[in-house]
PDB file of C-alpha atoms and ligand atoms in Angstrom:
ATOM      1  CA  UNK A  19       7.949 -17.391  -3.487  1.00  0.00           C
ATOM      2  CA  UNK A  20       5.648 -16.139  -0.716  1.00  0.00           C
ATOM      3  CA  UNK A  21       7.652 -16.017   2.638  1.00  0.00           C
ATOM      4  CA  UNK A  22       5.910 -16.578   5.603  1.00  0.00           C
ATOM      5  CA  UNK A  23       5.042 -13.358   8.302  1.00  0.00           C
ATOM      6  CA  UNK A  24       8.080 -14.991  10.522  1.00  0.00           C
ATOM      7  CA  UNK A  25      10.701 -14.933   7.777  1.00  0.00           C
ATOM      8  CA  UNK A  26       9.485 -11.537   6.201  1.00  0.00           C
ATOM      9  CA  UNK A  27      10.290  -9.883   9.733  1.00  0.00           C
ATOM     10  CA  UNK A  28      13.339 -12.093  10.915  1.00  0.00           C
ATOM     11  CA  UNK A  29      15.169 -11.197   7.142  1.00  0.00           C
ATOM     12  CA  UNK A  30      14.557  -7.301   7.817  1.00  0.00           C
ATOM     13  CA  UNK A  31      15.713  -7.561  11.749  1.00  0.00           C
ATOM     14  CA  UNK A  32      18.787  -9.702  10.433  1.00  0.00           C
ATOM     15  CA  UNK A  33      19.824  -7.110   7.995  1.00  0.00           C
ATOM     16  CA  UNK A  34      19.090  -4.501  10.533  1.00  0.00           C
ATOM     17  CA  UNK A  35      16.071  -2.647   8.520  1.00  0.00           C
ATOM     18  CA  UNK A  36      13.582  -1.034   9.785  1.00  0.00           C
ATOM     19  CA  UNK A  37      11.676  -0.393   6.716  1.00  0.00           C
ATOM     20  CA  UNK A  38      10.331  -2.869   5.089  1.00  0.00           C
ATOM     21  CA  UNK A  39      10.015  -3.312   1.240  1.00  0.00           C
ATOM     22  CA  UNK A  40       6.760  -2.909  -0.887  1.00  0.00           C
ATOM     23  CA  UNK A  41       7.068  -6.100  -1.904  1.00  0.00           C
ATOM     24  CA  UNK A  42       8.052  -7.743   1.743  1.00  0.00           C
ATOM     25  CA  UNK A  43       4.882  -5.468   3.320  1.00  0.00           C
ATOM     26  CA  UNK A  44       2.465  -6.482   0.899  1.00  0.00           C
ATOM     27  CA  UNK A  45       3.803 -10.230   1.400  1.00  0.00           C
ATOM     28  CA  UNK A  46       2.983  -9.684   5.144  1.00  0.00           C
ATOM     29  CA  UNK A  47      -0.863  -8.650   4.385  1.00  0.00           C
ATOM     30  CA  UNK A  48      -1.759 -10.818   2.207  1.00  0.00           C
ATOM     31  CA  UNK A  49      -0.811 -13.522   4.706  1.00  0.00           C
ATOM     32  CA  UNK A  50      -3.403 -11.812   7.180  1.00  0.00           C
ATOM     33  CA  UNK A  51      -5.716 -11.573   4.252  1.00  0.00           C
ATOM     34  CA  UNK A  52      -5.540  -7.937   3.337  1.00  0.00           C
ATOM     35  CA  UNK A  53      -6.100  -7.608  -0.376  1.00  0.00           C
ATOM     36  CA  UNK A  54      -2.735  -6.242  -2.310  1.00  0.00           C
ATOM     37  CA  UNK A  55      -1.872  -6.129  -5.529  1.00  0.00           C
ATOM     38  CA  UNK A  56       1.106  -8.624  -4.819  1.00  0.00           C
ATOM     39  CA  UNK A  57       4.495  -7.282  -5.951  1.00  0.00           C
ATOM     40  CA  UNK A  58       7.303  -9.358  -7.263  1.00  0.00           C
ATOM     41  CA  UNK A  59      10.939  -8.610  -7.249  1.00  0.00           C
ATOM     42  CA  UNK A  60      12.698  -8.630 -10.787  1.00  0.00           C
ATOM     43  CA  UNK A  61      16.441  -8.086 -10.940  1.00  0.00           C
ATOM     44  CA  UNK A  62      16.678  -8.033 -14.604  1.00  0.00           C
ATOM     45  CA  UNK A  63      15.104  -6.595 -17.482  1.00  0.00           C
ATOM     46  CA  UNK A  64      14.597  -9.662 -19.061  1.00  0.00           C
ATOM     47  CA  UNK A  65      13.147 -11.391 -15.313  1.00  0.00           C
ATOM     48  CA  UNK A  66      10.757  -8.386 -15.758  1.00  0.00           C
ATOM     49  CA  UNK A  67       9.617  -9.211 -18.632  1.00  0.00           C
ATOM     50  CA  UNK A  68       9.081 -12.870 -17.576  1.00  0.00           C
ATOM     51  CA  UNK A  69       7.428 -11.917 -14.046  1.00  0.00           C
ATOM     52  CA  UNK A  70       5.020  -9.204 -16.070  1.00  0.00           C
ATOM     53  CA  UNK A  71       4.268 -11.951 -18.480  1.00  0.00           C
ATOM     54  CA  UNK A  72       3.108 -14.752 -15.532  1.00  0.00           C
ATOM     55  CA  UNK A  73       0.801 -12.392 -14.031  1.00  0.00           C
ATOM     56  CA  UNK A  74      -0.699 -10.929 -17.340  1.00  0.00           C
ATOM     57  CA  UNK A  75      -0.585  -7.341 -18.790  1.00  0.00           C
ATOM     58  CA  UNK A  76      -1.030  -4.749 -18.109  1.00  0.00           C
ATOM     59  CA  UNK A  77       1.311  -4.829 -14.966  1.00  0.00           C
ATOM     60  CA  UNK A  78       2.938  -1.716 -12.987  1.00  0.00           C
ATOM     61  CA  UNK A  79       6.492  -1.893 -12.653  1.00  0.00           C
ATOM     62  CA  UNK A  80       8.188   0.293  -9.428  1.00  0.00           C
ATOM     63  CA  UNK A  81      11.529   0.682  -8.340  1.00  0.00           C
ATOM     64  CA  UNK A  82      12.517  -1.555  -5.615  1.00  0.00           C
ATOM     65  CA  UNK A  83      14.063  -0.028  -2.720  1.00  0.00           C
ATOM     66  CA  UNK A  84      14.048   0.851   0.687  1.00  0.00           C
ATOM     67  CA  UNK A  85      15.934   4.036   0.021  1.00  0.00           C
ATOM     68  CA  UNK A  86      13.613   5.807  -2.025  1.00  0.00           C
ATOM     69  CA  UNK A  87      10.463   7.000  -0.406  1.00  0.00           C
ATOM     70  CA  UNK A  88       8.342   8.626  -2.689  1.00  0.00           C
ATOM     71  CA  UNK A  89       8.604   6.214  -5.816  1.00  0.00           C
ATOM     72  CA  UNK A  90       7.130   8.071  -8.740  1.00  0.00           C
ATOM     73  CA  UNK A  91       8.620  11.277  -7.276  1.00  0.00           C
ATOM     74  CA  UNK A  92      12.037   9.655  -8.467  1.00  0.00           C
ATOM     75  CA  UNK A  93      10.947   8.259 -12.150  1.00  0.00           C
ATOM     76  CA  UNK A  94      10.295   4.986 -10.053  1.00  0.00           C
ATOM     77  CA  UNK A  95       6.907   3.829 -11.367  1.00  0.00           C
ATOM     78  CA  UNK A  96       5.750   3.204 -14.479  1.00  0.00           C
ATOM     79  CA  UNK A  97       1.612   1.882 -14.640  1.00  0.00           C
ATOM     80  CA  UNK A  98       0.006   0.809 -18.029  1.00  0.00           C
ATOM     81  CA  UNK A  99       3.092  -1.653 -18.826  1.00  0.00           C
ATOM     82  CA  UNK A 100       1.489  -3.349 -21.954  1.00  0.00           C
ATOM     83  CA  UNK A 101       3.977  -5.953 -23.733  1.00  0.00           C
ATOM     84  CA  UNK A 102       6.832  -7.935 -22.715  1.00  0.00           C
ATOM     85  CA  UNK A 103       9.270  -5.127 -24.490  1.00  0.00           C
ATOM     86  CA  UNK A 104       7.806  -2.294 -22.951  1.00  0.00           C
ATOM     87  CA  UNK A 105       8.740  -4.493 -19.315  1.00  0.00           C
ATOM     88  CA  UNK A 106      12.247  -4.689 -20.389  1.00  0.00           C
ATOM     89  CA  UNK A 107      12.551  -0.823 -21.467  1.00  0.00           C
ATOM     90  CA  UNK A 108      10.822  -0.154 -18.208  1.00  0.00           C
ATOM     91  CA  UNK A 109      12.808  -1.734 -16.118  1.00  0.00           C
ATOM     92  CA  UNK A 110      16.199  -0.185 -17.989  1.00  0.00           C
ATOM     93  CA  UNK A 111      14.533   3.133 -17.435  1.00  0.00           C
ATOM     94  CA  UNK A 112      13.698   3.083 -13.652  1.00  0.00           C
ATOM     95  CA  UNK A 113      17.056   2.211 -13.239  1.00  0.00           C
ATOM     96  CA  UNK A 114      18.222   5.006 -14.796  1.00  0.00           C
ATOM     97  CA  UNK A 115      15.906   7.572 -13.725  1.00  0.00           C
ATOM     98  CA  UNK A 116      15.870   6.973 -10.364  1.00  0.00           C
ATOM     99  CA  UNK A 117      19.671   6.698 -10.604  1.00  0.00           C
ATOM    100  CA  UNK A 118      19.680   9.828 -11.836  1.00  0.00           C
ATOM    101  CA  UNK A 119      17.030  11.422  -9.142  1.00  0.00           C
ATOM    102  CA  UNK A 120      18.612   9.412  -5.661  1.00  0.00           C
ATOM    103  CA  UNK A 121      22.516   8.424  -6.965  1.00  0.00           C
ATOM    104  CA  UNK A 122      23.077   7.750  -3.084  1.00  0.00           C
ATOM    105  CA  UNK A 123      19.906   5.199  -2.778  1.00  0.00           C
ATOM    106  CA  UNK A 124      20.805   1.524  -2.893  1.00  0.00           C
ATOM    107  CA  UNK A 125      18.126  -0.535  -6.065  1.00  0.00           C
ATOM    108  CA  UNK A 126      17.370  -3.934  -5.168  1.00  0.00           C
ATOM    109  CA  UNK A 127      15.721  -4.124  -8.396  1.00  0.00           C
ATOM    110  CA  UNK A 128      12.286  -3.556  -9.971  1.00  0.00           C
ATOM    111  CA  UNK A 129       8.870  -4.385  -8.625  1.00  0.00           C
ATOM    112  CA  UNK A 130       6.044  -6.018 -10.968  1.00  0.00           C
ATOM    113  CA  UNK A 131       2.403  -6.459 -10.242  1.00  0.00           C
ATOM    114  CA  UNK A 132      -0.688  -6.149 -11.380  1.00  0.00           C
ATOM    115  CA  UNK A 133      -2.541  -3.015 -12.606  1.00  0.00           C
ATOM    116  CA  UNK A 134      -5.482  -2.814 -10.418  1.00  0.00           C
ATOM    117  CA  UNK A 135      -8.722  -1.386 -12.385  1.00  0.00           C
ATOM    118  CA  UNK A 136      -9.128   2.774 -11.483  1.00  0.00           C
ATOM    119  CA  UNK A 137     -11.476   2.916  -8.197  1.00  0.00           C
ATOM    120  CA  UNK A 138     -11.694   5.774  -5.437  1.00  0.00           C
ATOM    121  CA  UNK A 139      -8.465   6.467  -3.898  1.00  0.00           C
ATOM    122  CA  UNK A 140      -8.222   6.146  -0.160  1.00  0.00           C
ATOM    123  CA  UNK A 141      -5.660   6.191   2.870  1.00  0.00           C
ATOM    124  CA  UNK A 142      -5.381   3.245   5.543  1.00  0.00           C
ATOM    125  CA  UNK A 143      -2.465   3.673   7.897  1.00  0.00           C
ATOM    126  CA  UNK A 144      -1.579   3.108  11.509  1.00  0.00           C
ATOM    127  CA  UNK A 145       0.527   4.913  13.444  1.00  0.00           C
ATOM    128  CA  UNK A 146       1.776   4.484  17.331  1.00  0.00           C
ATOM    129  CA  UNK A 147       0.997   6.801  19.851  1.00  0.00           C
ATOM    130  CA  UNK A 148       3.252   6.643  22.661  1.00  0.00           C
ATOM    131  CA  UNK A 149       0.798   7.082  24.903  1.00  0.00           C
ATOM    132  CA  UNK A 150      -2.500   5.275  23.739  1.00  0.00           C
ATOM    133  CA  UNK A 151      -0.467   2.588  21.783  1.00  0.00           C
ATOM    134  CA  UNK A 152      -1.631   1.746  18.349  1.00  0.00           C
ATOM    135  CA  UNK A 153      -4.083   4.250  15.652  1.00  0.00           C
ATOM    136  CA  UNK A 154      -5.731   3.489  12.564  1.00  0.00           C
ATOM    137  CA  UNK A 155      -5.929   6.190  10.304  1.00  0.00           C
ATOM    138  CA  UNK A 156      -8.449   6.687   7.310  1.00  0.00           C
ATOM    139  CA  UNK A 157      -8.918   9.028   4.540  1.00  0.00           C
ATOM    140  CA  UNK A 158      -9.517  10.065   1.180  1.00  0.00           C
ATOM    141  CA  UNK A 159      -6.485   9.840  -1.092  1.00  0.00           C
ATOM    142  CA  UNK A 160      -3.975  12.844  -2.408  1.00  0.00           C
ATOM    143  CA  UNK A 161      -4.933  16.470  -1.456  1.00  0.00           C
ATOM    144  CA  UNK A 162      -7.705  15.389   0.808  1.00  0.00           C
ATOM    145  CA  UNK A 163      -5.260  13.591   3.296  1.00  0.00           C
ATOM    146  CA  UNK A 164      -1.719  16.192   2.199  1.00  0.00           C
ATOM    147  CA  UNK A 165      -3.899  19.444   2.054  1.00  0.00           C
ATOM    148  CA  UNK A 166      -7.012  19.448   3.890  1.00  0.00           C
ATOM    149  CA  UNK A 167      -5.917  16.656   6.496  1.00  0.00           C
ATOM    150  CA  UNK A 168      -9.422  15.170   5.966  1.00  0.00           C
ATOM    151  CA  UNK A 169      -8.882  11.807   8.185  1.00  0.00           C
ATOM    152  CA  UNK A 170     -10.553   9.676  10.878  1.00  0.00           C
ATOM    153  CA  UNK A 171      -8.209   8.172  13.605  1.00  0.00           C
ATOM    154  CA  UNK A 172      -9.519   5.400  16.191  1.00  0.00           C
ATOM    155  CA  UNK A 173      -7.431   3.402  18.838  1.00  0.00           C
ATOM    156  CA  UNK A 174      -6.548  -0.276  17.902  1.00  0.00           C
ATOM    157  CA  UNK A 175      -8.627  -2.554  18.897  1.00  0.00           C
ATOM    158  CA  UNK A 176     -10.964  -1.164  15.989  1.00  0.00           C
ATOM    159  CA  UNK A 177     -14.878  -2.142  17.325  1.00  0.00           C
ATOM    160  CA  UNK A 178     -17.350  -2.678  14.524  1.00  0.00           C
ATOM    161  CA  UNK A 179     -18.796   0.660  15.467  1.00  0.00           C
ATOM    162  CA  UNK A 180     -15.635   2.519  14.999  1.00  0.00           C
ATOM    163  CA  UNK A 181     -14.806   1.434  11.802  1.00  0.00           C
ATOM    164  CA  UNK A 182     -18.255   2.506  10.854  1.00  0.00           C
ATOM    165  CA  UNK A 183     -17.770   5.857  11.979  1.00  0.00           C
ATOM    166  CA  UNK A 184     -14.651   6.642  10.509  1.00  0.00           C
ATOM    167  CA  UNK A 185     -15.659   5.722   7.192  1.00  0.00           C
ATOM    168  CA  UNK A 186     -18.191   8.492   7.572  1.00  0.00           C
ATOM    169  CA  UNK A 187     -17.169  10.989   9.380  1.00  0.00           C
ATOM    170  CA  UNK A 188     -14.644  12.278   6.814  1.00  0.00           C
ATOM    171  CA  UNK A 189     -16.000  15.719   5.333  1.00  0.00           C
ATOM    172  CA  UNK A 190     -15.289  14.014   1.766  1.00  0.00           C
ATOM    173  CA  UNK A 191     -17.942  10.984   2.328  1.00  0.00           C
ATOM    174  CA  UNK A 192     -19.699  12.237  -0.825  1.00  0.00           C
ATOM    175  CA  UNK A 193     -16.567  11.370  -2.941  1.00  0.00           C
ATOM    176  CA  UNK A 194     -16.759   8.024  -1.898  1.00  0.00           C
ATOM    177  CA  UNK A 195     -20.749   7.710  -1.574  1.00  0.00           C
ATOM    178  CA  UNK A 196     -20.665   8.809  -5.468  1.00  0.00           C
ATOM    179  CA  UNK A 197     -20.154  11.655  -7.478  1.00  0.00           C
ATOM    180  CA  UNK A 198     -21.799  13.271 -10.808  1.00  0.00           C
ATOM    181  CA  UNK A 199     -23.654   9.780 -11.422  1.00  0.00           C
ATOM    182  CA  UNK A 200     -20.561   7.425 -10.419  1.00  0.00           C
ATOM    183  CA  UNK A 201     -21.040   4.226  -8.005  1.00  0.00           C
ATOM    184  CA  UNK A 202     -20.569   4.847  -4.531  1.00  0.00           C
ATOM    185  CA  UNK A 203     -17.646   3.099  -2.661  1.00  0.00           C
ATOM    186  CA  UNK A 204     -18.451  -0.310  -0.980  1.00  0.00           C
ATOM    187  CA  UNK A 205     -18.432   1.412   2.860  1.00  0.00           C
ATOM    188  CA  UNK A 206     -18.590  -2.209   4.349  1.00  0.00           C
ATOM    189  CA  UNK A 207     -15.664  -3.471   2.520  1.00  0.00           C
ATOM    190  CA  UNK A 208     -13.627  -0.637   4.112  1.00  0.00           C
ATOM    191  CA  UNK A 209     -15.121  -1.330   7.393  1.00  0.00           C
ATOM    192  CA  UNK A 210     -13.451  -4.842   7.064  1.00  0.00           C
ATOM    193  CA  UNK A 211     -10.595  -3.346   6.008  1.00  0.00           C
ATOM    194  CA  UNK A 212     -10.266  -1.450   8.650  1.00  0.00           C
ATOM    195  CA  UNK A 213     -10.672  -4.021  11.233  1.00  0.00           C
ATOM    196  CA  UNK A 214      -8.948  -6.346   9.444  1.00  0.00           C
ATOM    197  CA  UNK A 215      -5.753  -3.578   9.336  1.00  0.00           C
ATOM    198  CA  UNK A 216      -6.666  -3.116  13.609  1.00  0.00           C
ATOM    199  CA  UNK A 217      -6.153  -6.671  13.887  1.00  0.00           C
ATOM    200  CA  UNK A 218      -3.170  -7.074  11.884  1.00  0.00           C
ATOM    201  CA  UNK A 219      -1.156  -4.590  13.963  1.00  0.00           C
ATOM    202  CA  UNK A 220      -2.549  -6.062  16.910  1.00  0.00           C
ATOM    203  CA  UNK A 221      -1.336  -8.836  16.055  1.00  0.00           C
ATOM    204  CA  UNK A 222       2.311  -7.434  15.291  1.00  0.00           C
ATOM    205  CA  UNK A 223       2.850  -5.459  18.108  1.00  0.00           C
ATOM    206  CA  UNK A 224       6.477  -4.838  16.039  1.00  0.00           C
ATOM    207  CA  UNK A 225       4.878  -2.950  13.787  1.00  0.00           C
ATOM    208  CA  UNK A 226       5.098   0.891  14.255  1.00  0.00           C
ATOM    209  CA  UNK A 227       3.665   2.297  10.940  1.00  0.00           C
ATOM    210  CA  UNK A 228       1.595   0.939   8.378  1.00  0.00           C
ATOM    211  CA  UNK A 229       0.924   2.915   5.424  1.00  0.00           C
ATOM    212  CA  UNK A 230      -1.473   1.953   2.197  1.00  0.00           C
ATOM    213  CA  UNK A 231      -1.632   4.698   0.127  1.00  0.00           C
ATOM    214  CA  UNK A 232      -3.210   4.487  -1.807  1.00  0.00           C
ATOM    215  CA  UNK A 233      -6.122   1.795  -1.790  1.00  0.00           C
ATOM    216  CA  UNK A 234      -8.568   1.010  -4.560  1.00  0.00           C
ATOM    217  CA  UNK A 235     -11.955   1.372  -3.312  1.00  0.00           C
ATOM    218  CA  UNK A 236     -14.884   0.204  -5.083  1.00  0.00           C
ATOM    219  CA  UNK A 237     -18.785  -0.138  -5.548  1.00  0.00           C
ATOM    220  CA  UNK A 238     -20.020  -3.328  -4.063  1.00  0.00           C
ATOM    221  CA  UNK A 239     -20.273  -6.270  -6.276  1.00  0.00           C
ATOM    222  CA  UNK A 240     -16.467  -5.364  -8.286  1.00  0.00           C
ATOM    223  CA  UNK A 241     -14.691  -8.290  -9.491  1.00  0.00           C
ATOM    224  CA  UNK A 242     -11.698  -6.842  -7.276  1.00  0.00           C
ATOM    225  CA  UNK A 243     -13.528  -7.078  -4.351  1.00  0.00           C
ATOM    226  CA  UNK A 244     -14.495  -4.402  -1.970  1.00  0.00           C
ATOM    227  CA  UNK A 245     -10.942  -2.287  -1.794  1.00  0.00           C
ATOM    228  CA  UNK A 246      -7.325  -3.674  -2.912  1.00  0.00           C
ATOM    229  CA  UNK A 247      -4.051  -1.805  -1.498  1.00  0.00           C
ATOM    230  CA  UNK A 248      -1.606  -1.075  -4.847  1.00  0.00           C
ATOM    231  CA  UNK A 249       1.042   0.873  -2.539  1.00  0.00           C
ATOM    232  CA  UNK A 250       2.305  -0.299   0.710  1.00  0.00           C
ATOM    233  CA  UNK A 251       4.682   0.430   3.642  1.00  0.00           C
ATOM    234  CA  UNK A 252       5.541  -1.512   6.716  1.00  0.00           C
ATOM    235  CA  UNK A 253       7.789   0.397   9.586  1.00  0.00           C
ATOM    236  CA  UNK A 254       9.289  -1.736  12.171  1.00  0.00           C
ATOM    237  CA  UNK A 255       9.647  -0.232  15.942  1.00  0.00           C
ATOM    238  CA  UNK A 256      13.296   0.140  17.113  1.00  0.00           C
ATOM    239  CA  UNK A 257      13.315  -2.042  20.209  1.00  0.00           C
ATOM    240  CA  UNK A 258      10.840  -4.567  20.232  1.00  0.00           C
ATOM    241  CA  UNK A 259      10.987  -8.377  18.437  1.00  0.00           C
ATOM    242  CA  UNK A 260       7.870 -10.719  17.959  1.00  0.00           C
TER     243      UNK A 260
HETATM  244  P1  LIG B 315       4.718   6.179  -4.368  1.00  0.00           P
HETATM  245  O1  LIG B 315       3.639   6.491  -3.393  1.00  0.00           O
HETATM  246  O2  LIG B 315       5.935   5.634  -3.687  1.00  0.00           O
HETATM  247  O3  LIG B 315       5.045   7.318  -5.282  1.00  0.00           O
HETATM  248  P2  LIG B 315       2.848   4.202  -5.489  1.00  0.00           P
HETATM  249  O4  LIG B 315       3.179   2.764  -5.389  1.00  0.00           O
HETATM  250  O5  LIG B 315       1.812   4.726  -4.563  1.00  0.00           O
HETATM  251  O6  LIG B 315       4.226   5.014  -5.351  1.00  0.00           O
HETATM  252  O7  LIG B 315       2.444   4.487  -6.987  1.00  0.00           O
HETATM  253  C1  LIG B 315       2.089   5.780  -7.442  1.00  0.00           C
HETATM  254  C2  LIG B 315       0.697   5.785  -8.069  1.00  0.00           C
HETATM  255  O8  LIG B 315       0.645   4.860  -9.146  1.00  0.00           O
HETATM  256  C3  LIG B 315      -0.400   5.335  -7.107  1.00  0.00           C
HETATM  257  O9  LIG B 315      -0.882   6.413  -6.348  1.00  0.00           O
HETATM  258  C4  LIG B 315      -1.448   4.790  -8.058  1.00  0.00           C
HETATM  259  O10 LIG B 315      -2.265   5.838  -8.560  1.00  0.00           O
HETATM  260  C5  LIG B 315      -0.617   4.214  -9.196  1.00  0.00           C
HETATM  261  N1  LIG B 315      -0.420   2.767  -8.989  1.00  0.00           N
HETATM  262  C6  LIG B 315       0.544   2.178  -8.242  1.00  0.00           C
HETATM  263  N2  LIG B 315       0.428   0.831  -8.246  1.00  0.00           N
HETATM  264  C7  LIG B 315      -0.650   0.542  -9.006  1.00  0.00           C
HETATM  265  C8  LIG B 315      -1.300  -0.679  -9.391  1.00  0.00           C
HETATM  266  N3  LIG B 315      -0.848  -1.884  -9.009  1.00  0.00           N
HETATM  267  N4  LIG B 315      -2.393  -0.584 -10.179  1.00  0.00           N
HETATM  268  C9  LIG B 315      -2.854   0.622 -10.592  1.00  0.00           C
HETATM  269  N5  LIG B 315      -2.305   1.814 -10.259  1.00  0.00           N
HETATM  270  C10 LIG B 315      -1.202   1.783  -9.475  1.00  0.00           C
HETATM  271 MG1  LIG B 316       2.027   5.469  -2.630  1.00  0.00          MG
END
């Protein structure tokens, strides 16, 4: 069911969004080869439970919308999904619990994906300064980024070298070089995933915001790879088309 970078934009522009949906942005960078834990729309229960059991338990289910913002703030997400029955109860209560939390927000339906293994959180994001054009952000996830605005910004086109950098000039570089005895983050697989996240905007100069947060990261060597985006957020500009 993958829709091609083209189609993902041209649907939202048609039905005059400007947000796209977790499971339309994470369509969009896997296409340019950023790693996502690919999310697939169920508008049942039962289609839930189908979808969950094709790509093999345990999945996370999330409410699909682009009216609510902060998902598990509304009752939207639900991670350690186990059996088919606990998809179809899942998907009856995100429906009702974010019903109950956002009554005026329209539900396309329910999300399903994979449940990516526990790694480091981090923060990728771009944002666009009116000025300079295009910015990759980085940081450590939760109250690193909210409380103690611990992030790197660069200017797109990302260089090598800046990538580099901002992966290590954040004052929390020990959390991801290793804590108390626990691997240290792969730093060259968010290096690439940095550049690869420059590029990709670069390449969509109708992107205004990108947001991945979180991101898995991981030692070097994980089955997962290097870092895998579970959460993801693509914000058209106003004015300009591809
Ligand atoms: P929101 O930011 O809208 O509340 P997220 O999609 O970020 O919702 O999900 C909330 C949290 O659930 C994430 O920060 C992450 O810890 C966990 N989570 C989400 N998706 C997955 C996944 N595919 N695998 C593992 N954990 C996940
Ligand atoms: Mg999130």
């Amino acid at each position: 069911m993958s829709e091609a970078p083209a189609e993902i934009l041209a649907a939202a522009r048609a039905a005059g969004r400007t947000l796209l949906s977790e499971v339309e942005s994470k369509a969009l960078l896997a296409s340019a080869g950023i790693s996502v834990t690919e999310a697939r729309l169920a508008t049942s229960a039962d289609e839930a439970a189908s979808l969950a059991a094709e790509i093999g338990f345990p999945v996370v289910l999330k409410v699909a919308s682009t009216e609510v913002a902060h998902k598990s703030d509304a009752g939207g997400v639900i991670v350690g999904v186990a059996d088919a029955d606990a998809a179809r109860a899942g998907y009856e209560r995100i429906l009702a619990d974010v019903g109950r939390a956002e009554p005026n927000a329209s539900i396309d339906g329910v999300s399903v994906q994979r449940q990516a293994e526990p790694g480091t959180e981090v923060i990728v994001g771009t944002t666009s300064d009116p000025q300079f054009g295009p910015v990759v952000m980085f940081g450590l996830g939760g109250v690193f980024v909210e409380v103690l605005k611990d992030v790197a910004f660069r200017l797109v086109p990302l260089e090598q070298r800046d990538a580099a950098q901002m992966v290590r000039e954040i004052r929390g570089l020990p959390v991801l070089e290793g804590v108390r005895g626990q691997p240290g983050a792969d730093l060259d697989a968010l290096e690439r995933l940095l550049l690869a996240v420059s590029a990709f905007v670069q390449a969509h100069p109708e992107i205004a915001e990108l947001d991945l947060n979180p991101v898995f990261a991981y030692p070097a060597g994980h089955p997962d790879g290097g870092a895998v985006a579970v959460d993801a957020r693509v914000v058209l500009g106003e004015a300009v088309t591809a």
